[in-house]
PDB file of C-alpha atoms and ligand atoms in Angstrom:
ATOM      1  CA  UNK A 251    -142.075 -24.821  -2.605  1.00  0.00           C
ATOM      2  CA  UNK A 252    -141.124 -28.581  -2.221  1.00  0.00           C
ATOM      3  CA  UNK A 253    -143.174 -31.503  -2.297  1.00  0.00           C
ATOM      4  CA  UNK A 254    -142.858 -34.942  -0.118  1.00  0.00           C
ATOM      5  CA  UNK A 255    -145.037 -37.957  -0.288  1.00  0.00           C
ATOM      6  CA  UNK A 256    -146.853 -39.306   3.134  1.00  0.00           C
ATOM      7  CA  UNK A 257    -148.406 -42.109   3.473  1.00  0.00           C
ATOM      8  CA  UNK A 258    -151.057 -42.737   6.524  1.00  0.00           C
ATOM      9  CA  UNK A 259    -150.441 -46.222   7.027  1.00  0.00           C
ATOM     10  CA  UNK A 260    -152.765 -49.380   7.699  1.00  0.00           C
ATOM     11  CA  UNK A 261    -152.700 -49.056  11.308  1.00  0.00           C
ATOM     12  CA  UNK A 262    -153.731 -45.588  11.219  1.00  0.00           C
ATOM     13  CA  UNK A 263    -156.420 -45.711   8.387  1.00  0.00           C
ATOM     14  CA  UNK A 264    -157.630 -49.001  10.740  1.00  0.00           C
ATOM     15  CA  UNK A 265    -158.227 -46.303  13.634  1.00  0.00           C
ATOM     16  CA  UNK A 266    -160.218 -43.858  11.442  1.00  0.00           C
ATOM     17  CA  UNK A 267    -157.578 -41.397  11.900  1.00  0.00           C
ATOM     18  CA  UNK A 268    -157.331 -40.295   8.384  1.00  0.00           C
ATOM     19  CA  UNK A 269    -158.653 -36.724   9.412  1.00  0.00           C
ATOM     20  CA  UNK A 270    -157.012 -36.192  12.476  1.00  0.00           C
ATOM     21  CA  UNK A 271    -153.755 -36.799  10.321  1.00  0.00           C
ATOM     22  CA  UNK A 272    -154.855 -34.794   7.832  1.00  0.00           C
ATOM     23  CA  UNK A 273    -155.634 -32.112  10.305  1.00  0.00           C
ATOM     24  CA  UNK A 274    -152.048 -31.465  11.444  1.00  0.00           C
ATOM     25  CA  UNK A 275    -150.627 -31.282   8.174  1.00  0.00           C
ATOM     26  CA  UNK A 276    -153.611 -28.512   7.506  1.00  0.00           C
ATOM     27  CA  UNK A 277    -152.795 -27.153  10.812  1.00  0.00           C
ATOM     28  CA  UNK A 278    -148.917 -26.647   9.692  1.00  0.00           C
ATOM     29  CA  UNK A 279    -149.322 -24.987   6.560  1.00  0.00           C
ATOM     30  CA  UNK A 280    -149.158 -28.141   4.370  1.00  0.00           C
ATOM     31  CA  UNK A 281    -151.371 -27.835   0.975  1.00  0.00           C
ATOM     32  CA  UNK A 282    -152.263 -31.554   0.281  1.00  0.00           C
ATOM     33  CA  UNK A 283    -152.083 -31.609  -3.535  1.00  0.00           C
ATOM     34  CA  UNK A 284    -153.156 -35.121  -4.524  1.00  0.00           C
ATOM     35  CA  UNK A 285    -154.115 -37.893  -2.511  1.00  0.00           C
ATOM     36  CA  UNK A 286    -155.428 -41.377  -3.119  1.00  0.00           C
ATOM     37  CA  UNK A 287    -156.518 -44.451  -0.816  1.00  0.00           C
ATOM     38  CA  UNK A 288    -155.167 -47.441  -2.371  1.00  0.00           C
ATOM     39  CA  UNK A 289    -154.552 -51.508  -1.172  1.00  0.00           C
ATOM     40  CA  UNK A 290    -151.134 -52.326  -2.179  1.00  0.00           C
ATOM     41  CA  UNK A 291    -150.438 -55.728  -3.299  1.00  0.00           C
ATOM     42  CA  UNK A 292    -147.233 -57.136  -1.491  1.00  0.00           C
ATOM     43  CA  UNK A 293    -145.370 -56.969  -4.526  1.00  0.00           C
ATOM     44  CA  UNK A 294    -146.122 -52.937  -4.305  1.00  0.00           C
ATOM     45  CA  UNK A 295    -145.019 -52.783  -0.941  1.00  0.00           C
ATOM     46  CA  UNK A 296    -141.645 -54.610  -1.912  1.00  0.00           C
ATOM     47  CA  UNK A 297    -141.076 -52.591  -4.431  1.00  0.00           C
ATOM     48  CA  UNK A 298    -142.003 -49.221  -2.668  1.00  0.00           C
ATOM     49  CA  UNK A 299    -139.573 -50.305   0.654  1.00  0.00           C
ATOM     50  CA  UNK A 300    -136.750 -52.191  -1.872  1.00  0.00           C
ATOM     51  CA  UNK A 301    -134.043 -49.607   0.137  1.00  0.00           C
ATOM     52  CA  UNK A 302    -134.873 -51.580   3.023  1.00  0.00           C
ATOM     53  CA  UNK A 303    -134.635 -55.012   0.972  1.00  0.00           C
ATOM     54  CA  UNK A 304    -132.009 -56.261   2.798  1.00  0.00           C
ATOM     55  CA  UNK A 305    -133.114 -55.027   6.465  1.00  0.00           C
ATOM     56  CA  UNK A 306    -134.324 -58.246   8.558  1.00  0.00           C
ATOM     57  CA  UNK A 307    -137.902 -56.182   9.180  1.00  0.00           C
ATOM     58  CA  UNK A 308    -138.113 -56.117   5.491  1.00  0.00           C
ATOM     59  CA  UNK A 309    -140.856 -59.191   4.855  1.00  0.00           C
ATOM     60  CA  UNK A 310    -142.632 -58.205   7.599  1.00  0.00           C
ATOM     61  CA  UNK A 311    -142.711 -54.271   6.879  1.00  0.00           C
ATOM     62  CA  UNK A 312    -144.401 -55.317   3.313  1.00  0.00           C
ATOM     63  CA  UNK A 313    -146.735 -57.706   4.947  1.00  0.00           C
ATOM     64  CA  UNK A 314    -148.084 -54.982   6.766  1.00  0.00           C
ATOM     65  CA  UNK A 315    -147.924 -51.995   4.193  1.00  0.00           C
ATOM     66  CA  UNK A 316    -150.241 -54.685   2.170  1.00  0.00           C
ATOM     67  CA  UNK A 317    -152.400 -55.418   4.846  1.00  0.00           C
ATOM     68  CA  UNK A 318    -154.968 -52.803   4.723  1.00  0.00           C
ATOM     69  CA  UNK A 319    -155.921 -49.421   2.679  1.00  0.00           C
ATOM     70  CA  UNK A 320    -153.781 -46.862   2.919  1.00  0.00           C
ATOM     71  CA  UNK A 321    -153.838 -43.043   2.046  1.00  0.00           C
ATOM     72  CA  UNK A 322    -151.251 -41.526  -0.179  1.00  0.00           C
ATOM     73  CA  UNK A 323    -150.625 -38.144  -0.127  1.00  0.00           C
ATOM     74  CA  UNK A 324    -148.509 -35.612  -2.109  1.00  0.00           C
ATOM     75  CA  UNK A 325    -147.762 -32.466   0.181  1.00  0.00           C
ATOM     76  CA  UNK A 326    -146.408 -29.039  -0.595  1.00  0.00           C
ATOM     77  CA  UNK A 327    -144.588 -26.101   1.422  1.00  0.00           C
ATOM     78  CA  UNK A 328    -141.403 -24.388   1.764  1.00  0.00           C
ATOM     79  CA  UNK A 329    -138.927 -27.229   2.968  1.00  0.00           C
ATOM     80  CA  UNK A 330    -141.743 -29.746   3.246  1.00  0.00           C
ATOM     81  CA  UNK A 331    -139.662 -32.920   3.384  1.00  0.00           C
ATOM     82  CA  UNK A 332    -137.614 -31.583   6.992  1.00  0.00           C
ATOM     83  CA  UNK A 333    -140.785 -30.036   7.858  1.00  0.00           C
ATOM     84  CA  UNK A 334    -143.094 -33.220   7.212  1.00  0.00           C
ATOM     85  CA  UNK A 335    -140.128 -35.769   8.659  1.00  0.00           C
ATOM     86  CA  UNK A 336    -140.477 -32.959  11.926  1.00  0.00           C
ATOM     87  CA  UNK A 337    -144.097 -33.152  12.389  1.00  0.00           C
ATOM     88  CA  UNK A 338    -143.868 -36.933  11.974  1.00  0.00           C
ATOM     89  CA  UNK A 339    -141.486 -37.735  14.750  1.00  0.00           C
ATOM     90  CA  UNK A 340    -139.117 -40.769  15.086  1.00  0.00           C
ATOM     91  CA  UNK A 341    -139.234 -44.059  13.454  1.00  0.00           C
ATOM     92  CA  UNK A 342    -140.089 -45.557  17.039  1.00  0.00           C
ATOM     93  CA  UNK A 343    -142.722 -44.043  18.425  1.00  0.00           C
ATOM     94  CA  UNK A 344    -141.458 -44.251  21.540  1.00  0.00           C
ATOM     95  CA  UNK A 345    -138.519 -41.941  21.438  1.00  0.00           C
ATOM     96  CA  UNK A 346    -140.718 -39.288  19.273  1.00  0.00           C
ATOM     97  CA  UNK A 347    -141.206 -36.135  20.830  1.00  0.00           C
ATOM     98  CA  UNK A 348    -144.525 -35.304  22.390  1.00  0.00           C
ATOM     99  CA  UNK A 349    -146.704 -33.738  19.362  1.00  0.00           C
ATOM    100  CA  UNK A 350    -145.489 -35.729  16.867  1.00  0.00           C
ATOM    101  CA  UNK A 351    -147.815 -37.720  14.690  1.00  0.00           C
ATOM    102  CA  UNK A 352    -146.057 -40.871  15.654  1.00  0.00           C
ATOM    103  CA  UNK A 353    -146.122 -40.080  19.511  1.00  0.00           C
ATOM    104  CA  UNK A 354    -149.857 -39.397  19.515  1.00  0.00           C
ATOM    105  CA  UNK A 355    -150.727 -42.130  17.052  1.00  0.00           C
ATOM    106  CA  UNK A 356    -148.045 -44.853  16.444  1.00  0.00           C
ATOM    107  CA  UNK A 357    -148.434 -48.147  18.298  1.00  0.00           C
ATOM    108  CA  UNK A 358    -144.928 -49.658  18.036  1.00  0.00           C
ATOM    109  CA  UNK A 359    -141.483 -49.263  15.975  1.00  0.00           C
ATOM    110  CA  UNK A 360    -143.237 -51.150  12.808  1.00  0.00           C
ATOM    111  CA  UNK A 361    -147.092 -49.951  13.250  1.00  0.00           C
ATOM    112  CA  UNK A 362    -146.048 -45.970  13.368  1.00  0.00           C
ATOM    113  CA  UNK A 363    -148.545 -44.604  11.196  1.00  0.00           C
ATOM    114  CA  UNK A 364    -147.236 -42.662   8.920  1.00  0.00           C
ATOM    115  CA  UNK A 365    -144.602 -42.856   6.040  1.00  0.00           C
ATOM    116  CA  UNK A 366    -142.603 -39.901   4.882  1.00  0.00           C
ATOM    117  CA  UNK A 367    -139.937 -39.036   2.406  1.00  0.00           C
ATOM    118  CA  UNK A 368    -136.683 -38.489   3.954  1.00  0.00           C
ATOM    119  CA  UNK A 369    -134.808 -36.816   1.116  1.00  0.00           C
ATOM    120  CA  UNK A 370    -135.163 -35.500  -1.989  1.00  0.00           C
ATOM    121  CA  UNK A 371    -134.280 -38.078  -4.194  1.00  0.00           C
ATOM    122  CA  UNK A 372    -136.519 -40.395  -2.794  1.00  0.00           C
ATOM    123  CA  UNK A 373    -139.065 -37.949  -2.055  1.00  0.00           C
ATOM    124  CA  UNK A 374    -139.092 -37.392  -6.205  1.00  0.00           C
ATOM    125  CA  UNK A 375    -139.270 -41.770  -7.022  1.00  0.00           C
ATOM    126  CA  UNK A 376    -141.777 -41.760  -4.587  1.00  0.00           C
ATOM    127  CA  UNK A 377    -144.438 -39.120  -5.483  1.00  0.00           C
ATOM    128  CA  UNK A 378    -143.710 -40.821  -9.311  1.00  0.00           C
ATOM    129  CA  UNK A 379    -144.358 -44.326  -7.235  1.00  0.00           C
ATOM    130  CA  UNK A 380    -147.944 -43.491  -6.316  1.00  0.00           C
ATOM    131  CA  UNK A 381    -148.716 -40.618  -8.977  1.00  0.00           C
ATOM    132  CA  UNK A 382    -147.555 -41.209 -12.426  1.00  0.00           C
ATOM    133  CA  UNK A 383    -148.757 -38.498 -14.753  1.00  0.00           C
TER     134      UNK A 383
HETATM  135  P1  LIG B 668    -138.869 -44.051   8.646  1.00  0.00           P
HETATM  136  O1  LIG B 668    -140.245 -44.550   8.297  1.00  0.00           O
HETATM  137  O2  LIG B 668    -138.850 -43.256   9.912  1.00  0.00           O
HETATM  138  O3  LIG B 668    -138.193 -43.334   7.492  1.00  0.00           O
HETATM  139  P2  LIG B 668    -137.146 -46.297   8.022  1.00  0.00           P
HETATM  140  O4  LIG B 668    -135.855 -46.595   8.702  1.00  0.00           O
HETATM  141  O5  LIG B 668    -137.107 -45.786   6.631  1.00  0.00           O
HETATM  142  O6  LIG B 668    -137.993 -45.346   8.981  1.00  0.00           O
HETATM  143  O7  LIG B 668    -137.986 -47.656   8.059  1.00  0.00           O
HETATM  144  C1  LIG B 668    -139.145 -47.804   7.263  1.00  0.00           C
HETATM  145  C2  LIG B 668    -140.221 -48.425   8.105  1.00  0.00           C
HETATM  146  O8  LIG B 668    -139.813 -49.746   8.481  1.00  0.00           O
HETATM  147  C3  LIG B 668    -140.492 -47.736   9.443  1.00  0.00           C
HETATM  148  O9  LIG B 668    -141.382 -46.649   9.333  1.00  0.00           O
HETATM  149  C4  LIG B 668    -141.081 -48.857  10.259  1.00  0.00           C
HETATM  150  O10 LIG B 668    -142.449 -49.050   9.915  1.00  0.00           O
HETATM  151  C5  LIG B 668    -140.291 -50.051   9.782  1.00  0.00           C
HETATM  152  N1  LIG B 668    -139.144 -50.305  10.644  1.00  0.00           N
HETATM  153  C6  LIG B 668    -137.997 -49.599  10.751  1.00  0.00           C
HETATM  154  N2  LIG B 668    -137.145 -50.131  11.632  1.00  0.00           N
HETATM  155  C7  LIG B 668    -137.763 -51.244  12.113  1.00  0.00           C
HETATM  156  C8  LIG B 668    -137.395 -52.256  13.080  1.00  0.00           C
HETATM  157  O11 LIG B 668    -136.314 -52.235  13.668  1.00  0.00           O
HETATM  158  N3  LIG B 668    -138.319 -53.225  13.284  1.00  0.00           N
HETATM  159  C9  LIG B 668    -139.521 -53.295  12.656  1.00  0.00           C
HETATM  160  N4  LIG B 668    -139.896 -52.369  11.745  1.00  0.00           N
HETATM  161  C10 LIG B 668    -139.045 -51.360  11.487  1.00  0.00           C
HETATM  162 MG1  LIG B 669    -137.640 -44.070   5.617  1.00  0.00          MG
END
């Protein structure tokens, strides 16, 4: 069993769609192990998306992490990080394919709804991010 950390994001948690989201990764054999809602500060955010510190979406891409609640989830199943990044669909919601959390949800290429770990190295930092124990 793995584990990978998703985040429904403000956009998403704006829409009430915290249970529809939660619903497909019930749906696909997820177990959701911990979750919490939390407001980052921007600081958080920076520190959470400091891979993309350099990227020229990166000030805005905090901004909006901060901008709202947000629900943090730990998930488990066999080969959950491919599986989760799968269900999710691609970063722009645009190009995902139909299904996908992103196509049905996401609004544009920065207010996609969801976060999830894309490897697992990071998967790992970030569950220890959100869930120190
Ligand atoms: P991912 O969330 O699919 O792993 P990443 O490349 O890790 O995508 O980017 C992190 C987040 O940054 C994306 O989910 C999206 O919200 C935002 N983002 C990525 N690329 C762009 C862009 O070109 N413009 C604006 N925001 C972006
Ligand atoms: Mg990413």
């Amino acid at each position: 069993m793995e584990e990978t950390l998703s985040i429904i994001k403000p956009d998403a948690m704006e829409r009430n769609l915290e249970d529809k989201i939660k619903n497909i990764f019930i749906k696909n054999n997820f177990e959701i192990i911990k979750e919490k809602k939390v407001k980052l500060e921007k600081k958080d955010a920076e520190l959470f998306y400091k891979v993309h510190e350099t990227k020229p979406f990166y000030n805005d891409l905090c901004n909006y992490l901060s901008s709202g609640p947000v629900l943090v989830m730990v998930l488990k199943k066999d080969n959950a990080i491919a599986e989760n990044r799968k269900i999710m669909g691609t970063t722009n919601p645009k190009d995902a394919d139909p299904g996908t959390i992103r196509k049905e949800f996401g609004i544009s290429i920065d207010k996609n709804s969801i976060h999830g770990s894309d490897s697992k190295e990071n998967a790992e930092k970030e569950i220890s991010f959100f869930f120190k124990d």
